[in-house]
Short mmCIF file of C-alpha atoms in Angstrom, two decimals:
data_model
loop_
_atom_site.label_atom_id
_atom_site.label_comp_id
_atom_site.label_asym_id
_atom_site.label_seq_id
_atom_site.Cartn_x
_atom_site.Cartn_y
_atom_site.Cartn_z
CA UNK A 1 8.81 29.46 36.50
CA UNK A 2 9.23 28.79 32.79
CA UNK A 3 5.79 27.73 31.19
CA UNK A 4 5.79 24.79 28.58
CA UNK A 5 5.87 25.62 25.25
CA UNK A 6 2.76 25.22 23.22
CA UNK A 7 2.37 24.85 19.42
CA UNK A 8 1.25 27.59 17.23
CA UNK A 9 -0.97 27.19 14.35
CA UNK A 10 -1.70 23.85 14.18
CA UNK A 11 2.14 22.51 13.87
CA UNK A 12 3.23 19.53 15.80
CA UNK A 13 1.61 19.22 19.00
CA UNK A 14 3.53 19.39 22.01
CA UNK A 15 3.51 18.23 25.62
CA UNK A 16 1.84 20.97 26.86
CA UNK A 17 -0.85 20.64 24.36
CA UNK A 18 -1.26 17.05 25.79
CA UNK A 19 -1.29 18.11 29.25
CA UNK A 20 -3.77 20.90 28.47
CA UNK A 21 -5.97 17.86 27.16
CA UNK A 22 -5.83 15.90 30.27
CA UNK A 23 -5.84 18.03 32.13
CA UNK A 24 -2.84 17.66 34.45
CA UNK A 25 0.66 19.35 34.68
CA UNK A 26 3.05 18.97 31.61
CA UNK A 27 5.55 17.54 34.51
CA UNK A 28 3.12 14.88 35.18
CA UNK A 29 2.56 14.02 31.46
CA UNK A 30 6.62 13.46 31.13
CA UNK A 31 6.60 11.55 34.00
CA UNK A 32 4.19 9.31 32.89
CA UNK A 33 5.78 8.86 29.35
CA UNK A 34 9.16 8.74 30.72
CA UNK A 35 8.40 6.43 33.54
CA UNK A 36 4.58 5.33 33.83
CA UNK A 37 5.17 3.00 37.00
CA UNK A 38 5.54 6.29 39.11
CA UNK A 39 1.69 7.20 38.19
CA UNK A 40 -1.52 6.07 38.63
CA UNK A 41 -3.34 3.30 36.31
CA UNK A 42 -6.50 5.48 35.58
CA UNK A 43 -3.52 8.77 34.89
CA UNK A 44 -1.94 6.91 32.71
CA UNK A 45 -5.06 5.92 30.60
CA UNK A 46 -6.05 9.71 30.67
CA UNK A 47 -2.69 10.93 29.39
CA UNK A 48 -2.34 7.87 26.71
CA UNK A 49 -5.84 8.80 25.71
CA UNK A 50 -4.78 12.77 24.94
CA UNK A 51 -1.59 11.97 23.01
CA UNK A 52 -3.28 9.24 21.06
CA UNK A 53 -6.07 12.52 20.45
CA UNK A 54 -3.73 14.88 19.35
CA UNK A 55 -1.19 12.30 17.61
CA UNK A 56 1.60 13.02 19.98
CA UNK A 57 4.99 11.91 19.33
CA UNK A 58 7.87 12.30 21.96
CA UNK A 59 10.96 13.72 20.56
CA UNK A 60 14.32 12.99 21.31
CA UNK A 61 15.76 16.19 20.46
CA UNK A 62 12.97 18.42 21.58
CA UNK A 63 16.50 21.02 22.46
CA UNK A 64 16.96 21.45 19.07
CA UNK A 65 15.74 24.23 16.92
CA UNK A 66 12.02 23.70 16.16
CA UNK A 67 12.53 23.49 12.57
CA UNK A 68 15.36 21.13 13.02
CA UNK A 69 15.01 18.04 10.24
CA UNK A 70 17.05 14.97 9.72
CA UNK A 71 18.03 14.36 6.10
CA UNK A 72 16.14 11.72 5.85
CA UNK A 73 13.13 10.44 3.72
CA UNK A 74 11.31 7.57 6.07
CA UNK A 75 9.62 5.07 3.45
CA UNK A 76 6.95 2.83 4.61
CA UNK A 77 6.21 0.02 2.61
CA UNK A 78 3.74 -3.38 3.69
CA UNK A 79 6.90 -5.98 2.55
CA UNK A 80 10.19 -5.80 1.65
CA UNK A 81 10.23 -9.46 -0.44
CA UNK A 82 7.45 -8.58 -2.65
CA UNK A 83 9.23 -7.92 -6.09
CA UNK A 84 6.12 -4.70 -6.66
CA UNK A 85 7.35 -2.92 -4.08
CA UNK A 86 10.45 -3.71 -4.29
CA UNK A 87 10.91 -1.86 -7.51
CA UNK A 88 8.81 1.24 -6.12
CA UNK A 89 12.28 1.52 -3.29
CA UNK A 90 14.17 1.05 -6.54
CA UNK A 91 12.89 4.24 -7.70
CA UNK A 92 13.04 6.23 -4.25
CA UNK A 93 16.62 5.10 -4.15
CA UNK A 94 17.99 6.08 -7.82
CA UNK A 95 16.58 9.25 -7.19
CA UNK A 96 17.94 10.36 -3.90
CA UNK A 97 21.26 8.70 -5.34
CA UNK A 98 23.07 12.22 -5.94
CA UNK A 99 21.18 13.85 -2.95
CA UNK A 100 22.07 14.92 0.59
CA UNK A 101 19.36 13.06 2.19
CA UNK A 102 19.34 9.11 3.36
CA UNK A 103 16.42 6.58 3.74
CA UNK A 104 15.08 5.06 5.98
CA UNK A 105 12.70 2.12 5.16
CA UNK A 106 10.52 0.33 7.60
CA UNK A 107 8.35 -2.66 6.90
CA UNK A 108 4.64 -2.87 8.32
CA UNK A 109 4.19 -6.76 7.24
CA UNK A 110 0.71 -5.34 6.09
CA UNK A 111 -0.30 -4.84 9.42
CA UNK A 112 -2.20 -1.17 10.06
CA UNK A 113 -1.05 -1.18 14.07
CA UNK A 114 2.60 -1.92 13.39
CA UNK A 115 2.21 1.10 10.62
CA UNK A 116 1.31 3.15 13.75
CA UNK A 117 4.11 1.93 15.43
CA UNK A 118 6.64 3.12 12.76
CA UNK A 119 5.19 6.65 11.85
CA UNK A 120 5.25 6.89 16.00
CA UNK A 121 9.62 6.08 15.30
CA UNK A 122 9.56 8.31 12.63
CA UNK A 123 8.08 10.97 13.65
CA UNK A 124 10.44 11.39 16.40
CA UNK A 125 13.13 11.36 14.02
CA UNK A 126 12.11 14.51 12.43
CA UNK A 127 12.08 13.57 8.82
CA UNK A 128 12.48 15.51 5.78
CA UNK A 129 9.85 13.43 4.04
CA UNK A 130 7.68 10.61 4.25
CA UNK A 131 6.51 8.14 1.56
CA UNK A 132 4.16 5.59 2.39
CA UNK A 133 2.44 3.02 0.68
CA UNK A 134 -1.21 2.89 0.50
CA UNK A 135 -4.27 4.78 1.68
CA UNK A 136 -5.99 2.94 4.02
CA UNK A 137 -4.44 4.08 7.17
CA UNK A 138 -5.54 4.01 10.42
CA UNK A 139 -7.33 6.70 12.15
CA UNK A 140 -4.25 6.45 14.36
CA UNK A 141 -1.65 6.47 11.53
CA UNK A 142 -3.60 9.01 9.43
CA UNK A 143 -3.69 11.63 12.60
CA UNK A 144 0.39 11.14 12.66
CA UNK A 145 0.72 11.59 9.12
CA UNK A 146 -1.29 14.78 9.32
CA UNK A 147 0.88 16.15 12.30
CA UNK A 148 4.38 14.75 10.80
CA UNK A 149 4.93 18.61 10.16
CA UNK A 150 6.96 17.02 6.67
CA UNK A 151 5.69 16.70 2.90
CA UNK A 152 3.70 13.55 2.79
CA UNK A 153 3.37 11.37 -0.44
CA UNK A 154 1.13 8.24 -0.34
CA UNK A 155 1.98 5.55 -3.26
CA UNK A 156 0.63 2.85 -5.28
CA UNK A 157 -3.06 3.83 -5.48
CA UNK A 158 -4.75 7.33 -6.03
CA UNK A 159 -7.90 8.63 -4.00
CA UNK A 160 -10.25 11.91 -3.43
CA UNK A 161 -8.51 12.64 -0.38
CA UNK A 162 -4.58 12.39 0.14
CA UNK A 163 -3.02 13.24 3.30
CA UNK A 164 -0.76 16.13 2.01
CA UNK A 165 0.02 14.12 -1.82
CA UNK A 166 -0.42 10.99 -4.03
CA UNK A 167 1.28 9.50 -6.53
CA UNK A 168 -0.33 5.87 -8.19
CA UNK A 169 -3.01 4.03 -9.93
CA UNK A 170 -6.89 3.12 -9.51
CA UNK A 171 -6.35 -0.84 -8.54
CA UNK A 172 -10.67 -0.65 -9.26
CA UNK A 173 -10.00 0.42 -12.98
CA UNK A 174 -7.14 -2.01 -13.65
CA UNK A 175 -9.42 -4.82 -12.35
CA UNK A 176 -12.14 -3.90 -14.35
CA UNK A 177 -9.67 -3.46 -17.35
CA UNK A 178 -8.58 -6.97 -17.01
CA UNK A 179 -11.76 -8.24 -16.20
CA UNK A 180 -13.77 -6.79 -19.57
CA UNK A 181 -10.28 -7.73 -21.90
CA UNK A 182 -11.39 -11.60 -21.21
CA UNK A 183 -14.52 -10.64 -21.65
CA UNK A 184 -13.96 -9.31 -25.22
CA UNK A 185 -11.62 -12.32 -25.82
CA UNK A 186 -14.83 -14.60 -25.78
CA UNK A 187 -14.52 -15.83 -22.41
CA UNK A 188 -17.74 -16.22 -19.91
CA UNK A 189 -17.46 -18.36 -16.84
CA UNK A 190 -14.20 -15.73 -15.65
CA UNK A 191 -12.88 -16.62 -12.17
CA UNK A 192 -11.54 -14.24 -10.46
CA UNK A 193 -8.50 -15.80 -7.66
CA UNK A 194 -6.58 -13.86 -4.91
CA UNK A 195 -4.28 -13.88 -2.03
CA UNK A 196 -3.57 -11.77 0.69
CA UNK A 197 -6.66 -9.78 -0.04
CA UNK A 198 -5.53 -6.38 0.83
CA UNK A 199 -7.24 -3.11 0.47
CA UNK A 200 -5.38 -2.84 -3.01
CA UNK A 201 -6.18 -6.63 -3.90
CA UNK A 202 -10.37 -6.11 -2.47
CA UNK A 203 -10.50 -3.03 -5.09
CA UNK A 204 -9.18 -5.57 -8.16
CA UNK A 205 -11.89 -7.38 -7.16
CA UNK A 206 -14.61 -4.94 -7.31
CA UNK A 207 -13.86 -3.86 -10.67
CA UNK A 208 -13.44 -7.79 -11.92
CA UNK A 209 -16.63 -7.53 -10.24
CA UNK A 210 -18.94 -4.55 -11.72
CA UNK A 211 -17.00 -5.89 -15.56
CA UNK A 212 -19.10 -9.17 -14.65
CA UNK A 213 -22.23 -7.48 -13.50
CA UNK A 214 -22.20 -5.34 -16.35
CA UNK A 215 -21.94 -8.07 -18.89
CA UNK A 216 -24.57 -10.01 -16.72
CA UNK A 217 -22.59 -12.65 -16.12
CA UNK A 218 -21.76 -12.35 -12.83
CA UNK A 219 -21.96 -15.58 -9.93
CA UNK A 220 -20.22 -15.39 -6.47
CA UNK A 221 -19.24 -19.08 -6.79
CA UNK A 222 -16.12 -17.27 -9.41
CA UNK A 223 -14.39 -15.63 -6.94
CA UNK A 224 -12.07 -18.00 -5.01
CA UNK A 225 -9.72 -15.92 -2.29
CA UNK A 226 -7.47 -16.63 0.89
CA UNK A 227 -5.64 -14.24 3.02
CA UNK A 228 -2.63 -15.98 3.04
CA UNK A 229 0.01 -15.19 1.28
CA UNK A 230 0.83 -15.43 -2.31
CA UNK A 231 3.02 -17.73 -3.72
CA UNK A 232 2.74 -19.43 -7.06
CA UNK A 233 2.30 -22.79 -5.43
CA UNK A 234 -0.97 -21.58 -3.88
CA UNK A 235 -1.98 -19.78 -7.41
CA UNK A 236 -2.21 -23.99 -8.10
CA UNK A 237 -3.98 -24.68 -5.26
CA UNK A 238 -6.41 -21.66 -5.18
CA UNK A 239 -7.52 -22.71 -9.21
CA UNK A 240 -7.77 -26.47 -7.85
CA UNK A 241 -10.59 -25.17 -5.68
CA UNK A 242 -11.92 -22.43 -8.19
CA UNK A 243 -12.40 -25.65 -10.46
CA UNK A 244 -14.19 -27.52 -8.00
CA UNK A 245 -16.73 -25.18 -7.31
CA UNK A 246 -17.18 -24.41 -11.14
CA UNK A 247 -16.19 -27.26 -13.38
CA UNK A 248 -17.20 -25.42 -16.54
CA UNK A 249 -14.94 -22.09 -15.73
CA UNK A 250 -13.15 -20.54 -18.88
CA UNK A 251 -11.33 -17.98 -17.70
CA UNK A 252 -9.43 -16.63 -15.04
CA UNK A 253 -8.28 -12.88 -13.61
CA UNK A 254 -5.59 -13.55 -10.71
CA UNK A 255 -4.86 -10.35 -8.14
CA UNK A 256 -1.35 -10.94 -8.88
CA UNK A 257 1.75 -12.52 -11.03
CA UNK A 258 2.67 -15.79 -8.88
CA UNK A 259 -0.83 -16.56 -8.76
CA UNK A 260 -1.41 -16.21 -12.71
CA UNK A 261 1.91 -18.33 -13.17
CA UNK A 262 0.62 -20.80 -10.59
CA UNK A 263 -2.89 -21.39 -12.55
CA UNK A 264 -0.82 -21.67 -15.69
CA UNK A 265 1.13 -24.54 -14.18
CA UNK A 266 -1.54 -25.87 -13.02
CA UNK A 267 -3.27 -26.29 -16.73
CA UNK A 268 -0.11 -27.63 -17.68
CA UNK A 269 -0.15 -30.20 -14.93
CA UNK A 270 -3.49 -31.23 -16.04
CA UNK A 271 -3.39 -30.94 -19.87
CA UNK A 272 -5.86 -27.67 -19.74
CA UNK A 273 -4.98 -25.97 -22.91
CA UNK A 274 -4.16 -21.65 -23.00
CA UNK A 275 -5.47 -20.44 -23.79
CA UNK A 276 -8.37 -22.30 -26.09
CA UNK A 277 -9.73 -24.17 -22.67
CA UNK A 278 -8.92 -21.54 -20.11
CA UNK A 279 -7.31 -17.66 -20.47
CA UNK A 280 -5.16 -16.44 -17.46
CA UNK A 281 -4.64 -12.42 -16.74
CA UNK A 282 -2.25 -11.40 -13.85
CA UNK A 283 -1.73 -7.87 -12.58
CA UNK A 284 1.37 -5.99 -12.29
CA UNK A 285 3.31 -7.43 -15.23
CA UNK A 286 6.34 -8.69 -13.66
CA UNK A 287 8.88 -10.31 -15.96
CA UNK A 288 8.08 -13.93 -15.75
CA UNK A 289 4.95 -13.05 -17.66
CA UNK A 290 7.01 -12.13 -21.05
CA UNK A 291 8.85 -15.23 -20.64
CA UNK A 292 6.51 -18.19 -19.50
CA UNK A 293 5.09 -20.33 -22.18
CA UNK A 294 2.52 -19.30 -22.80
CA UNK A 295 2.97 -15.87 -22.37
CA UNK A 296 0.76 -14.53 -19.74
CA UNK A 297 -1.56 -11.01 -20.59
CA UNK A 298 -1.00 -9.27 -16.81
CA UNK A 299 -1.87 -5.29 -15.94
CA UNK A 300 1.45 -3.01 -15.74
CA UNK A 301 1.99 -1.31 -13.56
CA UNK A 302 4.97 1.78 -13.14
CA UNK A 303 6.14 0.85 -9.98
CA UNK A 304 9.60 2.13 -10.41
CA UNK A 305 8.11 5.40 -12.06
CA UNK A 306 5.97 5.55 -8.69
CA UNK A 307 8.95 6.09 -6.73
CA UNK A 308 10.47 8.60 -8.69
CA UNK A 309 7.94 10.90 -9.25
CA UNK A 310 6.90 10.35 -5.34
CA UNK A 311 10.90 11.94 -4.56
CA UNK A 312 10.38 14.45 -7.37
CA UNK A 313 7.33 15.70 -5.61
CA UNK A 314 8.32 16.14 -2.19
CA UNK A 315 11.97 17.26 -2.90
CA UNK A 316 9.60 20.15 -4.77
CA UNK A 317 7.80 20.55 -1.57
CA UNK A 318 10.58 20.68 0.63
CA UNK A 319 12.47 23.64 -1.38
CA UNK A 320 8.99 25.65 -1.22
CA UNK A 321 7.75 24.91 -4.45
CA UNK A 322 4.79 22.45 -3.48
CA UNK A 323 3.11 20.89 -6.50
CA UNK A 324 0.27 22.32 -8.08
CA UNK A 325 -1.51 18.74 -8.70
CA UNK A 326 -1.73 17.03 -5.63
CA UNK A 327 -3.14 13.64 -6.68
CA UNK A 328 -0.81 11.97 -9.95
CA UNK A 329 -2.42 8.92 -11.96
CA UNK A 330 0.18 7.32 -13.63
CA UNK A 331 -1.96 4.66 -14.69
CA UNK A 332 -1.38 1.23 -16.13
CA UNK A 333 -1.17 -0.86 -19.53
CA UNK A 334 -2.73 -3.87 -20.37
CA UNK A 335 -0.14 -6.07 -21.73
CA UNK A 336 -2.18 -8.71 -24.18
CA UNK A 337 -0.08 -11.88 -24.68
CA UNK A 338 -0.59 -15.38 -25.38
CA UNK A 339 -2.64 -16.65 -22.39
CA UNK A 340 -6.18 -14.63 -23.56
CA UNK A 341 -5.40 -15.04 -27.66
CA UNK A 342 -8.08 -17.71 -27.57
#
């Protein structure tokens, strides 16, 4: 009788490995991935509970050579609309242009589970790479990551403790940045307003946050936030309420570009002058801030520069020649326009 294989040295883990953990047959364990009505409800919860353990993913091609890889680079990103990210594919693209390998892009609608979900697709696919924005995985999507048995480059931010490497910005720093620029432009009561508040978006926030603290000028009644979506006809709404709950408010630090352009339409609308009355600073610096009137002051950041260096890094890795510096801060420029020249 041929015995399952088992994984050596802490590679992918296998179905053996999962039936070791529950203790049953590795026949069983196919069965009940293959076809889970022919086993028992409590079996099936012990055999769902091992792969989810060891961060099992079926393969479809388990006959093929072991070190078998698609020439593929899976990219995970939280939207495909969103003009930020957007420009980070840009990059990934351009730079696999000339190459042998295709993408693959998958869209997690900001939603950790469904993240799971596609690393579960992925992984099965055998990639050559994956890129994937963010750091705030799941335990669940972290644990795949770990076992992908590819290079591994996380994007947009940077952190003490990448999965395998890193390529981005401190969001903290940039808020803070932004934040203490407003600050030094004479402003006082400084709003801060947000959508979507994302791990990314909740980190601009703390540093708009310890800027205020530091100058002692701090008051929770600034900060005005929803988790819907951003759009710049809610950046109108969202400084409509910001006003109402402080009448005398000066200044304003958005999480992001249609917000900004949304509060500046807003002043307009009601004869607010920028920036003498109120200054506006965005993050991200997309192009409508050079060309609004006012101009709007906004954090850059290198998205497409992101996505290059992310390819550059695990093309290295994948030819044996994994890089030396694991964690890259490209970092970010404030861009001081019109809207803060008070």
């Amino acid at each position: 009788m041929t015995r399952p294989r088992s994984r050596r040295g802490g590679g992918r883990p296998t179905i053996a490995d999962v039936a070791r953990k529950a203790g049953v047959g590795a026949i069983t364990v196919s069965r009940a991935l293959r076809e889970p009505g022919r086993v028992s409800e409590d079996l099936r919860r012990q055999i769902q509970a091992a792969v989810d353990e060891l961060g099992y993913v079926p393969d479809p091609n388990a006959r093929a050579l072991a070190s078998a890889r698609a020439e593929v680079f899976g990219v995970l990103v939280p939207s495909l609309t969103n003009n930020v990210f957007a420009e980070v594919v840009r990059g990934i693209y351009d730079s696999l242009s000339d190459s042998p390998f295709r993408i693959q892009i998958g869209n997690t609608h900001y939603s950790g589970l469904e993240e799971e979900r596609l690393l579960q697709v992925f992984g099965s696919q055998r990639p050559a790479a994956l890129i994937v924005a963010g750091i705030d995985q799941t335990p669940g999507a972290r644990r795949l990551l770990e076992k992908a048995g590819c290079p591994v480059v996380q994007v947009m931010e940077t952190g003490p403790d990448p999965v395998d490497m890193m390529v981005g910005f401190s969001h903290f720093d940039g808020g803070r940045t932004a934040a203490e620029h407003l600050l030094e432009a004479g402003y006082r009561k400084i709003g801060f307003i947000g959508a979507r508040m994302d791990p990314r978006s909740q980190r601009r926030l703390a540093g708009y946050r310890a800027a205020m603290e530091a100058a002692g000028l701090f008051d929770p009644r600034l900060i005005t936030t929803t988790p819907v979506p951003s759009s710049v006809s809610l950046g109108r709404e969202l400084f409509r309420d910001a006003l109402a709950k402080m009448p005398t408010l000066d200044g304003v630090f958005c999480n992001n570009d249609d917000i900004a352009l949304g509060v500046l339409f807003e002043c307009r609308r009601a004869s607010i002058d920028v920036p003498k009355q109120i200054g506006i600073a965005g993050f991200n610096d997309l192009d409508m801030m050079q060309v609004s009137f006012p101009s709007i002051t906004s954090v850059r950041t290198h998205r497409y520069e992101i996505g290059t260096r992310a390819v550059a890094m695990a093309l290295s890795a994948i030819a044996g020649n994994r890089p030396e510096q694991r964690i890259v801060d490209l970092g970010f420029e404030l861009m001081r326009r019109e809207s803060t020249a008070r």
